[in-house]
Amino acid sequence: MERSLSMELVRITEAAAIASSKWMGRGLKNEADDAATTAMRKVFDTIPMRGVVVIGEGEMDEAPMLYIGEELGTGNGPEVDVAVDPLEGTNIVAAGGWNALAVLAIADRGNLLNAPDMYMEKIAVGPESVGKIDINAPVIDNLRAVAKAKNKNIEEVVATLMDRPRHQDIIDQIRAAGARIKLISDGDVAGAINTAFDQTGVDILFGIGGAPEGVIAAVGLKCLGGEIQGKLLPQNEEEAQRCIDMGIDVSKVLMMDDLVKGDDAIFAATGVTDGELLKGVQLKGGFAESHTLVMRAKSGTIRFIEGRHSLDKKPNLVMND
């Protein structure tokens, strides 16, 4: 892929973040998601690539745009797989909470797992703990491994996971081990990525979330030198059959190279609301300020980009009530 695509992806996530940020705290998650999706789709039309959505807003019959199989880009340039989450954290934006993102990832065609829309058990860590974790191991063993890898006492380790009743057993095990916990309301892509940045204070992610988000997080962690492991958790016979039809063995642990192959992948995320890693969109006097993380696995380059946007010159981002 051409390195210039990194900056093109920033334009896409910036547009989605700005458009959805105007719905922050208004209690309207669907409107926020629609705004992000529409803005993201419009900018994709200007990107010099031949993209196909492998992870998006759903199947063709349930999503008007950014649906799985949709072709994106100008039709010129590299052939790539595209994974998008125009608004990771619709509930977060509706409530005005923390860590909502507009996020996307691309890789060479055929290199992203076309993950079915179902639950996935996940464990994720940053670079220091790569090769030390095992999703099948007891929670305490993984906590000890991360503590040793990061030269910490186990009492200094911080685990993050979504605040859900299904995670109570994991929470109990973490507390029994003496480690600390940062519960998040939604958004486990942000939770996974945060494990690779010391300033977030997060060392390891546990728990069950969406499989598509697992693939997007895997691209980000590949760029960062981190690691994620996953296990698909079909909830019924229909979901189990879908895995079979896609050639996915649900008993297999999905490692980094199962989720994203190769070394040429790009990840971009723009903050919609404030978080540990990215500031949310700030609106004032007809301008929007954005904060974006963009990374490329092949070069290992990590960039934080601050943008200032004149909304008068970007009418497609202006919310119409």
PDB file of C-alpha atoms in Angstrom:
ATOM      1  CA  MET A   1       0.000   0.000   0.000  1.00  0.00           C
ATOM      2  CA  GLU A   2       1.064   3.565  -0.548  1.00  0.00           C
ATOM      3  CA  ARG A   3       2.134   5.396   2.590  1.00  0.00           C
ATOM      4  CA  SER A   4       0.021   8.401   1.596  1.00  0.00           C
ATOM      5  CA  LEU A   5      -3.082   6.362   2.411  1.00  0.00           C
ATOM      6  CA  SER A   6      -2.377   6.914   6.104  1.00  0.00           C
ATOM      7  CA  MET A   7      -3.214  10.590   5.856  1.00  0.00           C
ATOM      8  CA  GLU A   8      -6.201   9.887   3.641  1.00  0.00           C
ATOM      9  CA  LEU A   9      -7.642   7.660   6.364  1.00  0.00           C
ATOM     10  CA  VAL A  10      -7.254  10.502   8.851  1.00  0.00           C
ATOM     11  CA  ARG A  11      -9.591  12.598   6.714  1.00  0.00           C
ATOM     12  CA  ILE A  12     -12.187   9.831   6.934  1.00  0.00           C
ATOM     13  CA  THR A  13     -12.142   9.354  10.699  1.00  0.00           C
ATOM     14  CA  GLU A  14     -12.003  13.109  11.306  1.00  0.00           C
ATOM     15  CA  ALA A  15     -15.172  13.595   9.256  1.00  0.00           C
ATOM     16  CA  ALA A  16     -17.019  10.817  11.086  1.00  0.00           C
ATOM     17  CA  ALA A  17     -15.932  12.072  14.502  1.00  0.00           C
ATOM     18  CA  ILE A  18     -16.903  15.671  13.849  1.00  0.00           C
ATOM     19  CA  ALA A  19     -20.291  14.734  12.412  1.00  0.00           C
ATOM     20  CA  SER A  20     -21.196  12.469  15.319  1.00  0.00           C
ATOM     21  CA  SER A  21     -19.785  14.731  18.046  1.00  0.00           C
ATOM     22  CA  LYS A  22     -22.639  17.157  17.549  1.00  0.00           C
ATOM     23  CA  TRP A  23     -24.972  14.545  19.028  1.00  0.00           C
ATOM     24  CA  MET A  24     -22.954  14.161  22.238  1.00  0.00           C
ATOM     25  CA  GLY A  25     -25.137  13.924  25.320  1.00  0.00           C
ATOM     26  CA  ARG A  26     -28.384  14.288  23.406  1.00  0.00           C
ATOM     27  CA  GLY A  27     -29.519  10.727  24.137  1.00  0.00           C
ATOM     28  CA  LEU A  28     -29.851   9.855  20.449  1.00  0.00           C
ATOM     29  CA  LYS A  29     -27.387   7.078  19.677  1.00  0.00           C
ATOM     30  CA  ASN A  30     -28.870   6.117  16.305  1.00  0.00           C
ATOM     31  CA  GLU A  31     -28.695   9.685  15.033  1.00  0.00           C
ATOM     32  CA  ALA A  32     -25.070   9.926  16.171  1.00  0.00           C
ATOM     33  CA  ASP A  33     -24.219   6.671  14.406  1.00  0.00           C
ATOM     34  CA  ASP A  34     -26.023   7.730  11.213  1.00  0.00           C
ATOM     35  CA  ALA A  35     -24.125  11.023  11.170  1.00  0.00           C
ATOM     36  CA  ALA A  36     -20.770   9.252  11.535  1.00  0.00           C
ATOM     37  CA  THR A  37     -21.602   6.643   8.913  1.00  0.00           C
ATOM     38  CA  THR A  38     -22.836   9.169   6.346  1.00  0.00           C
ATOM     39  CA  ALA A  39     -19.809  11.434   6.773  1.00  0.00           C
ATOM     40  CA  MET A  40     -17.384   8.522   6.603  1.00  0.00           C
ATOM     41  CA  ARG A  41     -19.007   7.136   3.455  1.00  0.00           C
ATOM     42  CA  LYS A  42     -18.816  10.491   1.636  1.00  0.00           C
ATOM     43  CA  VAL A  43     -15.093  10.877   2.238  1.00  0.00           C
ATOM     44  CA  PHE A  44     -14.392   7.290   1.169  1.00  0.00           C
ATOM     45  CA  ASP A  45     -15.567   8.280  -2.327  1.00  0.00           C
ATOM     46  CA  THR A  46     -12.522  10.552  -2.649  1.00  0.00           C
ATOM     47  CA  ILE A  47      -9.844   8.065  -1.515  1.00  0.00           C
ATOM     48  CA  PRO A  48      -7.533   6.613  -4.211  1.00  0.00           C
ATOM     49  CA  MET A  49      -8.002   2.922  -3.533  1.00  0.00           C
ATOM     50  CA  ARG A  50     -10.050  -0.107  -4.485  1.00  0.00           C
ATOM     51  CA  GLY A  51     -11.505  -1.096  -1.161  1.00  0.00           C
ATOM     52  CA  VAL A  52     -14.007  -3.744  -0.135  1.00  0.00           C
ATOM     53  CA  VAL A  53     -15.746  -3.651   3.243  1.00  0.00           C
ATOM     54  CA  VAL A  54     -15.096  -6.854   5.184  1.00  0.00           C
ATOM     55  CA  ILE A  55     -16.238  -5.456   8.532  1.00  0.00           C
ATOM     56  CA  GLY A  56     -18.844  -2.737   8.497  1.00  0.00           C
ATOM     57  CA  GLU A  57     -22.330  -1.736   9.511  1.00  0.00           C
ATOM     58  CA  GLY A  58     -23.865  -5.102   8.661  1.00  0.00           C
ATOM     59  CA  GLU A  59     -25.032  -7.109   5.670  1.00  0.00           C
ATOM     60  CA  MET A  60     -26.282  -5.398   2.518  1.00  0.00           C
ATOM     61  CA  ASP A  61     -29.930  -5.921   3.433  1.00  0.00           C
ATOM     62  CA  GLU A  62     -29.535  -4.377   6.895  1.00  0.00           C
ATOM     63  CA  ALA A  63     -27.212  -1.415   6.257  1.00  0.00           C
ATOM     64  CA  PRO A  64     -27.703   1.325   3.651  1.00  0.00           C
ATOM     65  CA  MET A  65     -23.983   2.101   3.458  1.00  0.00           C
ATOM     66  CA  LEU A  66     -20.643   0.715   4.603  1.00  0.00           C
ATOM     67  CA  TYR A  67     -22.202  -2.742   4.375  1.00  0.00           C
ATOM     68  CA  ILE A  68     -20.117  -5.894   4.061  1.00  0.00           C
ATOM     69  CA  GLY A  69     -19.041  -6.347   0.449  1.00  0.00           C
ATOM     70  CA  GLU A  70     -19.507  -2.690  -0.515  1.00  0.00           C
ATOM     71  CA  GLU A  71     -16.801  -1.292  -2.774  1.00  0.00           C
ATOM     72  CA  LEU A  72     -15.145   1.923  -1.619  1.00  0.00           C
ATOM     73  CA  GLY A  73     -12.726   4.423  -3.094  1.00  0.00           C
ATOM     74  CA  THR A  74     -12.181   5.963  -6.497  1.00  0.00           C
ATOM     75  CA  GLY A  75     -11.446   2.649  -8.178  1.00  0.00           C
ATOM     76  CA  ASN A  76      -7.786   3.529  -8.611  1.00  0.00           C
ATOM     77  CA  GLY A  77      -4.940   2.532  -6.328  1.00  0.00           C
ATOM     78  CA  PRO A  78      -4.257  -0.490  -4.119  1.00  0.00           C
ATOM     79  CA  GLU A  79      -6.736  -3.285  -3.525  1.00  0.00           C
ATOM     80  CA  VAL A  80      -7.503  -3.373   0.191  1.00  0.00           C
ATOM     81  CA  ASP A  81      -9.783  -4.874   2.795  1.00  0.00           C
ATOM     82  CA  VAL A  82     -11.610  -2.258   4.852  1.00  0.00           C
ATOM     83  CA  ALA A  83     -12.850  -2.611   8.424  1.00  0.00           C
ATOM     84  CA  VAL A  84     -14.873   0.275   9.800  1.00  0.00           C
ATOM     85  CA  ASP A  85     -16.664   1.290  12.945  1.00  0.00           C
ATOM     86  CA  PRO A  86     -17.873   4.810  12.158  1.00  0.00           C
ATOM     87  CA  LEU A  87     -18.827   5.313  15.786  1.00  0.00           C
ATOM     88  CA  GLU A  88     -17.427   2.915  18.338  1.00  0.00           C
ATOM     89  CA  GLY A  89     -19.466   3.811  21.375  1.00  0.00           C
ATOM     90  CA  THR A  90     -22.893   4.973  20.242  1.00  0.00           C
ATOM     91  CA  ASN A  91     -24.142   4.735  23.825  1.00  0.00           C
ATOM     92  CA  ILE A  92     -21.090   6.669  25.001  1.00  0.00           C
ATOM     93  CA  VAL A  93     -21.869   9.579  22.696  1.00  0.00           C
ATOM     94  CA  ALA A  94     -25.555   9.534  23.579  1.00  0.00           C
ATOM     95  CA  ALA A  95     -24.649   9.817  27.263  1.00  0.00           C
ATOM     96  CA  GLY A  96     -21.657  12.125  26.832  1.00  0.00           C
ATOM     97  CA  GLY A  97     -19.273   9.520  28.251  1.00  0.00           C
ATOM     98  CA  TRP A  98     -15.613   8.687  27.653  1.00  0.00           C
ATOM     99  CA  ASN A  99     -13.653   6.971  24.887  1.00  0.00           C
ATOM    100  CA  ALA A 100     -15.974   7.112  21.877  1.00  0.00           C
ATOM    101  CA  LEU A 101     -14.029   6.804  18.619  1.00  0.00           C
ATOM    102  CA  ALA A 102     -14.460   6.942  14.865  1.00  0.00           C
ATOM    103  CA  VAL A 103     -12.198   4.130  13.749  1.00  0.00           C
ATOM    104  CA  LEU A 104     -11.151   2.194  10.661  1.00  0.00           C
ATOM    105  CA  ALA A 105      -8.452  -0.181   9.494  1.00  0.00           C
ATOM    106  CA  ILE A 106      -7.235  -1.367   6.109  1.00  0.00           C
ATOM    107  CA  ALA A 107      -4.931  -4.129   4.922  1.00  0.00           C
ATOM    108  CA  ASP A 108      -3.998  -5.687   1.595  1.00  0.00           C
ATOM    109  CA  ARG A 109      -6.878  -7.567  -0.031  1.00  0.00           C
ATOM    110  CA  GLY A 110      -7.584 -10.861   1.675  1.00  0.00           C
ATOM    111  CA  ASN A 111      -5.585 -10.079   4.820  1.00  0.00           C
ATOM    112  CA  LEU A 112      -8.364  -9.169   7.274  1.00  0.00           C
ATOM    113  CA  LEU A 113     -10.530 -11.838   8.869  1.00  0.00           C
ATOM    114  CA  ASN A 114     -14.106 -11.397   7.706  1.00  0.00           C
ATOM    115  CA  ALA A 115     -15.279 -11.831  11.276  1.00  0.00           C
ATOM    116  CA  PRO A 116     -18.940 -12.759  11.742  1.00  0.00           C
ATOM    117  CA  ASP A 117     -21.015 -10.343  13.802  1.00  0.00           C
ATOM    118  CA  MET A 118     -21.044 -12.279  17.051  1.00  0.00           C
ATOM    119  CA  TYR A 119     -19.352 -12.348  20.436  1.00  0.00           C
ATOM    120  CA  MET A 120     -15.631 -12.943  20.819  1.00  0.00           C
ATOM    121  CA  GLU A 121     -13.707 -13.613  24.000  1.00  0.00           C
ATOM    122  CA  LYS A 122     -10.552 -11.469  23.970  1.00  0.00           C
ATOM    123  CA  ILE A 123      -7.301 -10.848  25.763  1.00  0.00           C
ATOM    124  CA  ALA A 124      -4.992  -8.017  24.664  1.00  0.00           C
ATOM    125  CA  VAL A 125      -1.679  -6.560  25.802  1.00  0.00           C
ATOM    126  CA  GLY A 126       0.957  -4.079  24.713  1.00  0.00           C
ATOM    127  CA  PRO A 127       4.453  -4.802  23.333  1.00  0.00           C
ATOM    128  CA  GLU A 128       6.186  -5.708  26.601  1.00  0.00           C
ATOM    129  CA  SER A 129       3.807  -8.599  27.249  1.00  0.00           C
ATOM    130  CA  VAL A 130       3.721 -10.133  23.752  1.00  0.00           C
ATOM    131  CA  GLY A 131       4.135 -13.889  23.854  1.00  0.00           C
ATOM    132  CA  LYS A 132       3.455 -14.001  27.584  1.00  0.00           C
ATOM    133  CA  ILE A 133      -0.358 -14.321  27.585  1.00  0.00           C
ATOM    134  CA  ASP A 134      -2.690 -17.235  26.885  1.00  0.00           C
ATOM    135  CA  ILE A 135      -6.441 -16.785  26.520  1.00  0.00           C
ATOM    136  CA  ASN A 136      -6.958 -20.337  27.812  1.00  0.00           C
ATOM    137  CA  ALA A 137      -4.893 -19.771  30.953  1.00  0.00           C
ATOM    138  CA  PRO A 138      -6.397 -18.732  34.311  1.00  0.00           C
ATOM    139  CA  VAL A 139      -6.823 -14.986  34.823  1.00  0.00           C
ATOM    140  CA  ILE A 140      -4.260 -14.935  37.608  1.00  0.00           C
ATOM    141  CA  ASP A 141      -1.615 -16.549  35.386  1.00  0.00           C
ATOM    142  CA  ASN A 142      -2.053 -13.845  32.757  1.00  0.00           C
ATOM    143  CA  LEU A 143      -1.921 -11.124  35.391  1.00  0.00           C
ATOM    144  CA  ARG A 144       1.286 -12.558  36.807  1.00  0.00           C
ATOM    145  CA  ALA A 145       2.809 -12.828  33.334  1.00  0.00           C
ATOM    146  CA  VAL A 146       2.019  -9.194  32.544  1.00  0.00           C
ATOM    147  CA  ALA A 147       3.301  -8.043  35.929  1.00  0.00           C
ATOM    148  CA  LYS A 148       6.601  -9.849  35.332  1.00  0.00           C
ATOM    149  CA  ALA A 149       6.903  -8.567  31.753  1.00  0.00           C
ATOM    150  CA  LYS A 150       6.317  -4.968  32.858  1.00  0.00           C
ATOM    151  CA  ASN A 151       8.423  -5.203  36.015  1.00  0.00           C
ATOM    152  CA  LYS A 152       5.437  -4.490  38.241  1.00  0.00           C
ATOM    153  CA  ASN A 153       3.928  -5.980  41.328  1.00  0.00           C
ATOM    154  CA  ILE A 154       0.611  -7.644  40.574  1.00  0.00           C
ATOM    155  CA  GLU A 155      -1.057  -4.991  42.765  1.00  0.00           C
ATOM    156  CA  GLU A 156       0.185  -2.380  40.272  1.00  0.00           C
ATOM    157  CA  VAL A 157      -1.319  -4.078  37.222  1.00  0.00           C
ATOM    158  CA  VAL A 158      -4.485  -2.522  35.787  1.00  0.00           C
ATOM    159  CA  ALA A 159      -6.904  -4.690  33.833  1.00  0.00           C
ATOM    160  CA  THR A 160      -9.681  -3.196  31.738  1.00  0.00           C
ATOM    161  CA  LEU A 161     -12.932  -4.798  30.639  1.00  0.00           C
ATOM    162  CA  MET A 162     -16.445  -3.753  29.801  1.00  0.00           C
ATOM    163  CA  ASP A 163     -18.833  -3.336  32.713  1.00  0.00           C
ATOM    164  CA  ARG A 164     -21.165  -6.238  31.969  1.00  0.00           C
ATOM    165  CA  PRO A 165     -22.811  -8.918  34.155  1.00  0.00           C
ATOM    166  CA  ARG A 166     -21.152 -11.589  31.988  1.00  0.00           C
ATOM    167  CA  HIS A 167     -17.759 -10.426  33.236  1.00  0.00           C
ATOM    168  CA  GLN A 168     -18.449 -10.778  36.964  1.00  0.00           C
ATOM    169  CA  ASP A 169     -16.409 -13.967  37.290  1.00  0.00           C
ATOM    170  CA  ILE A 170     -13.394 -12.339  35.610  1.00  0.00           C
ATOM    171  CA  ILE A 171     -13.800  -9.265  37.820  1.00  0.00           C
ATOM    172  CA  ASP A 172     -13.879 -11.459  40.912  1.00  0.00           C
ATOM    173  CA  GLN A 173     -10.706 -13.277  39.805  1.00  0.00           C
ATOM    174  CA  ILE A 174      -8.851 -10.030  39.098  1.00  0.00           C
ATOM    175  CA  ARG A 175      -9.773  -8.647  42.509  1.00  0.00           C
ATOM    176  CA  ALA A 176      -8.838 -11.887  44.230  1.00  0.00           C
ATOM    177  CA  ALA A 177      -5.425 -11.693  42.566  1.00  0.00           C
ATOM    178  CA  GLY A 178      -4.939  -8.210  43.993  1.00  0.00           C
ATOM    179  CA  ALA A 179      -4.787  -6.398  40.655  1.00  0.00           C
ATOM    180  CA  ARG A 180      -6.707  -3.236  39.882  1.00  0.00           C
ATOM    181  CA  ILE A 181      -9.570  -2.761  37.433  1.00  0.00           C
ATOM    182  CA  LYS A 182     -10.716  -0.021  35.079  1.00  0.00           C
ATOM    183  CA  LEU A 183     -14.271  -0.805  33.954  1.00  0.00           C
ATOM    184  CA  ILE A 184     -15.439   0.726  30.677  1.00  0.00           C
ATOM    185  CA  SER A 185     -19.045   1.213  29.628  1.00  0.00           C
ATOM    186  CA  ASP A 186     -18.477   0.402  25.957  1.00  0.00           C
ATOM    187  CA  GLY A 187     -15.753   0.539  23.345  1.00  0.00           C
ATOM    188  CA  ASP A 188     -13.307  -2.331  23.678  1.00  0.00           C
ATOM    189  CA  VAL A 189     -11.297  -1.232  20.627  1.00  0.00           C
ATOM    190  CA  ALA A 190     -10.146   1.715  22.707  1.00  0.00           C
ATOM    191  CA  GLY A 191      -9.635  -0.608  25.659  1.00  0.00           C
ATOM    192  CA  ALA A 192      -7.395  -2.923  23.647  1.00  0.00           C
ATOM    193  CA  ILE A 193      -5.361  -0.117  22.075  1.00  0.00           C
ATOM    194  CA  ASN A 194      -4.869   1.536  25.461  1.00  0.00           C
ATOM    195  CA  THR A 195      -2.838  -1.466  26.651  1.00  0.00           C
ATOM    196  CA  ALA A 196       0.001  -0.371  24.354  1.00  0.00           C
ATOM    197  CA  PHE A 197       0.340   3.162  25.761  1.00  0.00           C
ATOM    198  CA  ASP A 198       1.793   3.706  29.238  1.00  0.00           C
ATOM    199  CA  GLN A 199      -0.021   7.032  29.703  1.00  0.00           C
ATOM    200  CA  THR A 200      -3.415   5.305  29.713  1.00  0.00           C
ATOM    201  CA  GLY A 201      -2.500   3.309  32.813  1.00  0.00           C
ATOM    202  CA  VAL A 202      -3.928   0.090  31.305  1.00  0.00           C
ATOM    203  CA  ASP A 203      -1.887  -3.133  31.157  1.00  0.00           C
ATOM    204  CA  ILE A 204      -4.254  -5.843  29.895  1.00  0.00           C
ATOM    205  CA  LEU A 205      -7.742  -6.223  28.453  1.00  0.00           C
ATOM    206  CA  PHE A 206     -10.020  -9.148  29.266  1.00  0.00           C
ATOM    207  CA  GLY A 207     -13.571 -10.010  28.368  1.00  0.00           C
ATOM    208  CA  ILE A 208     -16.204 -10.669  25.751  1.00  0.00           C
ATOM    209  CA  GLY A 209     -17.064  -8.127  23.066  1.00  0.00           C
ATOM    210  CA  GLY A 210     -17.827  -7.996  19.374  1.00  0.00           C
ATOM    211  CA  ALA A 211     -15.771 -10.085  16.957  1.00  0.00           C
ATOM    212  CA  PRO A 212     -15.602  -7.320  14.312  1.00  0.00           C
ATOM    213  CA  GLU A 213     -14.145  -4.962  16.914  1.00  0.00           C
ATOM    214  CA  GLY A 214     -11.588  -7.645  17.696  1.00  0.00           C
ATOM    215  CA  VAL A 215     -10.278  -7.528  14.142  1.00  0.00           C
ATOM    216  CA  ILE A 216     -10.056  -3.730  14.141  1.00  0.00           C
ATOM    217  CA  ALA A 217      -8.227  -3.813  17.472  1.00  0.00           C
ATOM    218  CA  ALA A 218      -5.860  -6.441  16.057  1.00  0.00           C
ATOM    219  CA  VAL A 219      -4.798  -4.073  13.273  1.00  0.00           C
ATOM    220  CA  GLY A 220      -4.111  -1.336  15.800  1.00  0.00           C
ATOM    221  CA  LEU A 221      -2.105  -3.662  18.033  1.00  0.00           C
ATOM    222  CA  LYS A 222      -0.161  -5.034  15.062  1.00  0.00           C
ATOM    223  CA  CYS A 223       0.901  -1.464  14.289  1.00  0.00           C
ATOM    224  CA  LEU A 224       1.889  -1.015  17.936  1.00  0.00           C
ATOM    225  CA  GLY A 225       3.699  -4.325  18.353  1.00  0.00           C
ATOM    226  CA  GLY A 226       1.093  -5.595  20.804  1.00  0.00           C
ATOM    227  CA  GLU A 227      -0.984  -8.758  20.850  1.00  0.00           C
ATOM    228  CA  ILE A 228      -4.605  -9.852  20.938  1.00  0.00           C
ATOM    229  CA  GLN A 229      -6.032 -13.358  21.079  1.00  0.00           C
ATOM    230  CA  GLY A 230      -9.667 -14.227  20.481  1.00  0.00           C
ATOM    231  CA  LYS A 231     -12.171 -17.070  20.577  1.00  0.00           C
ATOM    232  CA  LEU A 232     -15.476 -16.835  18.733  1.00  0.00           C
ATOM    233  CA  LEU A 233     -18.517 -17.518  20.905  1.00  0.00           C
ATOM    234  CA  PRO A 234     -21.554 -18.336  18.751  1.00  0.00           C
ATOM    235  CA  GLN A 235     -24.747 -17.964  20.793  1.00  0.00           C
ATOM    236  CA  ASN A 236     -27.014 -20.226  18.754  1.00  0.00           C
ATOM    237  CA  GLU A 237     -27.051 -22.787  15.945  1.00  0.00           C
ATOM    238  CA  GLU A 238     -27.420 -20.089  13.289  1.00  0.00           C
ATOM    239  CA  GLU A 239     -24.248 -18.343  14.422  1.00  0.00           C
ATOM    240  CA  ALA A 240     -22.408 -21.650  14.707  1.00  0.00           C
ATOM    241  CA  GLN A 241     -23.446 -22.569  11.165  1.00  0.00           C
ATOM    242  CA  ARG A 242     -22.286 -19.204   9.884  1.00  0.00           C
ATOM    243  CA  CYS A 243     -18.818 -19.899  11.261  1.00  0.00           C
ATOM    244  CA  ILE A 244     -18.820 -23.271   9.527  1.00  0.00           C
ATOM    245  CA  ASP A 245     -19.904 -21.671   6.243  1.00  0.00           C
ATOM    246  CA  MET A 246     -17.056 -19.172   6.551  1.00  0.00           C
ATOM    247  CA  GLY A 247     -14.539 -21.917   7.249  1.00  0.00           C
ATOM    248  CA  ILE A 248     -13.854 -20.724  10.796  1.00  0.00           C
ATOM    249  CA  ASP A 249     -13.151 -23.316  13.492  1.00  0.00           C
ATOM    250  CA  VAL A 250     -14.810 -21.935  16.643  1.00  0.00           C
ATOM    251  CA  SER A 251     -12.662 -24.169  18.853  1.00  0.00           C
ATOM    252  CA  LYS A 252      -9.495 -22.493  17.570  1.00  0.00           C
ATOM    253  CA  VAL A 253      -7.801 -19.598  19.316  1.00  0.00           C
ATOM    254  CA  LEU A 254      -7.497 -16.754  16.824  1.00  0.00           C
ATOM    255  CA  MET A 255      -4.009 -15.289  16.992  1.00  0.00           C
ATOM    256  CA  MET A 256      -2.743 -12.018  15.499  1.00  0.00           C
ATOM    257  CA  ASP A 257      -2.009 -13.506  12.078  1.00  0.00           C
ATOM    258  CA  ASP A 258      -5.458 -15.110  11.961  1.00  0.00           C
ATOM    259  CA  LEU A 259      -7.080 -11.737  12.525  1.00  0.00           C
ATOM    260  CA  VAL A 260      -4.792  -9.676  10.281  1.00  0.00           C
ATOM    261  CA  LYS A 261      -2.209 -11.253   7.997  1.00  0.00           C
ATOM    262  CA  GLY A 262       0.946  -9.656   6.660  1.00  0.00           C
ATOM    263  CA  ASP A 263       2.770  -6.582   7.846  1.00  0.00           C
ATOM    264  CA  ASP A 264       1.118  -3.887   5.749  1.00  0.00           C
ATOM    265  CA  ALA A 265      -1.905  -2.545   7.572  1.00  0.00           C
ATOM    266  CA  ILE A 266      -3.039   0.927   8.602  1.00  0.00           C
ATOM    267  CA  PHE A 267      -5.169   1.941  11.593  1.00  0.00           C
ATOM    268  CA  ALA A 268      -6.774   5.332  12.218  1.00  0.00           C
ATOM    269  CA  ALA A 269      -8.967   6.552  15.065  1.00  0.00           C
ATOM    270  CA  THR A 270     -10.283  10.012  15.889  1.00  0.00           C
ATOM    271  CA  GLY A 271     -11.648  10.825  19.328  1.00  0.00           C
ATOM    272  CA  VAL A 272     -15.325  11.733  19.419  1.00  0.00           C
ATOM    273  CA  THR A 273     -15.443  12.191  23.179  1.00  0.00           C
ATOM    274  CA  ASP A 274     -12.493  12.592  25.532  1.00  0.00           C
ATOM    275  CA  GLY A 275     -10.549   9.489  26.509  1.00  0.00           C
ATOM    276  CA  GLU A 276      -7.276   8.420  28.083  1.00  0.00           C
ATOM    277  CA  LEU A 277      -5.511   8.411  24.723  1.00  0.00           C
ATOM    278  CA  LEU A 278      -7.367  10.852  22.467  1.00  0.00           C
ATOM    279  CA  LYS A 279      -9.178  14.114  23.103  1.00  0.00           C
ATOM    280  CA  GLY A 280     -12.699  14.380  21.828  1.00  0.00           C
ATOM    281  CA  VAL A 281     -13.917  16.836  19.208  1.00  0.00           C
ATOM    282  CA  GLN A 282     -14.136  20.409  20.473  1.00  0.00           C
ATOM    283  CA  LEU A 283     -16.646  22.754  18.818  1.00  0.00           C
ATOM    284  CA  LYS A 284     -16.364  26.538  19.004  1.00  0.00           C
ATOM    285  CA  GLY A 285     -17.171  29.488  16.786  1.00  0.00           C
ATOM    286  CA  GLY A 286     -17.768  27.562  13.586  1.00  0.00           C
ATOM    287  CA  PHE A 287     -14.631  25.448  14.004  1.00  0.00           C
ATOM    288  CA  ALA A 288     -14.018  21.884  15.126  1.00  0.00           C
ATOM    289  CA  GLU A 289     -10.799  20.646  16.680  1.00  0.00           C
ATOM    290  CA  SER A 290      -9.940  16.949  16.361  1.00  0.00           C
ATOM    291  CA  HIS A 291      -7.340  14.570  17.749  1.00  0.00           C
ATOM    292  CA  THR A 292      -6.394  11.494  15.723  1.00  0.00           C
ATOM    293  CA  LEU A 293      -4.113   8.482  16.064  1.00  0.00           C
ATOM    294  CA  VAL A 294      -2.867   6.955  12.803  1.00  0.00           C
ATOM    295  CA  MET A 295      -0.420   4.064  12.537  1.00  0.00           C
ATOM    296  CA  ARG A 296       1.122   1.857   9.871  1.00  0.00           C
ATOM    297  CA  ALA A 297       2.343  -1.630  10.707  1.00  0.00           C
ATOM    298  CA  LYS A 298       4.948  -1.860   7.945  1.00  0.00           C
ATOM    299  CA  SER A 299       6.891   1.211   9.044  1.00  0.00           C
ATOM    300  CA  GLY A 300       5.971   1.149  12.730  1.00  0.00           C
ATOM    301  CA  THR A 301       5.167   4.851  12.506  1.00  0.00           C
ATOM    302  CA  ILE A 302       2.720   6.208  15.082  1.00  0.00           C
ATOM    303  CA  ARG A 303       1.337   9.715  14.632  1.00  0.00           C
ATOM    304  CA  PHE A 304      -0.941  11.862  16.772  1.00  0.00           C
ATOM    305  CA  ILE A 305      -2.545  14.547  14.625  1.00  0.00           C
ATOM    306  CA  GLU A 306      -4.406  17.600  15.806  1.00  0.00           C
ATOM    307  CA  GLY A 307      -6.712  19.229  13.283  1.00  0.00           C
ATOM    308  CA  ARG A 308      -8.709  22.447  13.116  1.00  0.00           C
ATOM    309  CA  HIS A 309     -11.617  22.420  10.688  1.00  0.00           C
ATOM    310  CA  SER A 310     -13.748  25.269   9.365  1.00  0.00           C
ATOM    311  CA  LEU A 311     -17.295  23.952   9.374  1.00  0.00           C
ATOM    312  CA  ASP A 312     -18.382  26.646   6.920  1.00  0.00           C
ATOM    313  CA  LYS A 313     -16.130  24.996   4.350  1.00  0.00           C
ATOM    314  CA  LYS A 314     -17.291  21.475   5.199  1.00  0.00           C
ATOM    315  CA  PRO A 315     -21.086  21.703   4.992  1.00  0.00           C
ATOM    316  CA  ASN A 316     -21.449  17.907   4.905  1.00  0.00           C
ATOM    317  CA  LEU A 317     -20.376  17.835   8.575  1.00  0.00           C
ATOM    318  CA  VAL A 318     -23.014  20.299   9.758  1.00  0.00           C
ATOM    319  CA  MET A 319     -25.830  18.605  11.657  1.00  0.00           C
ATOM    320  CA  ASN A 320     -29.358  19.198  10.464  1.00  0.00           C
ATOM    321  CA  ASP A 321     -31.845  18.730  13.302  1.00  0.00           C
TER     322      ASP A 321
END
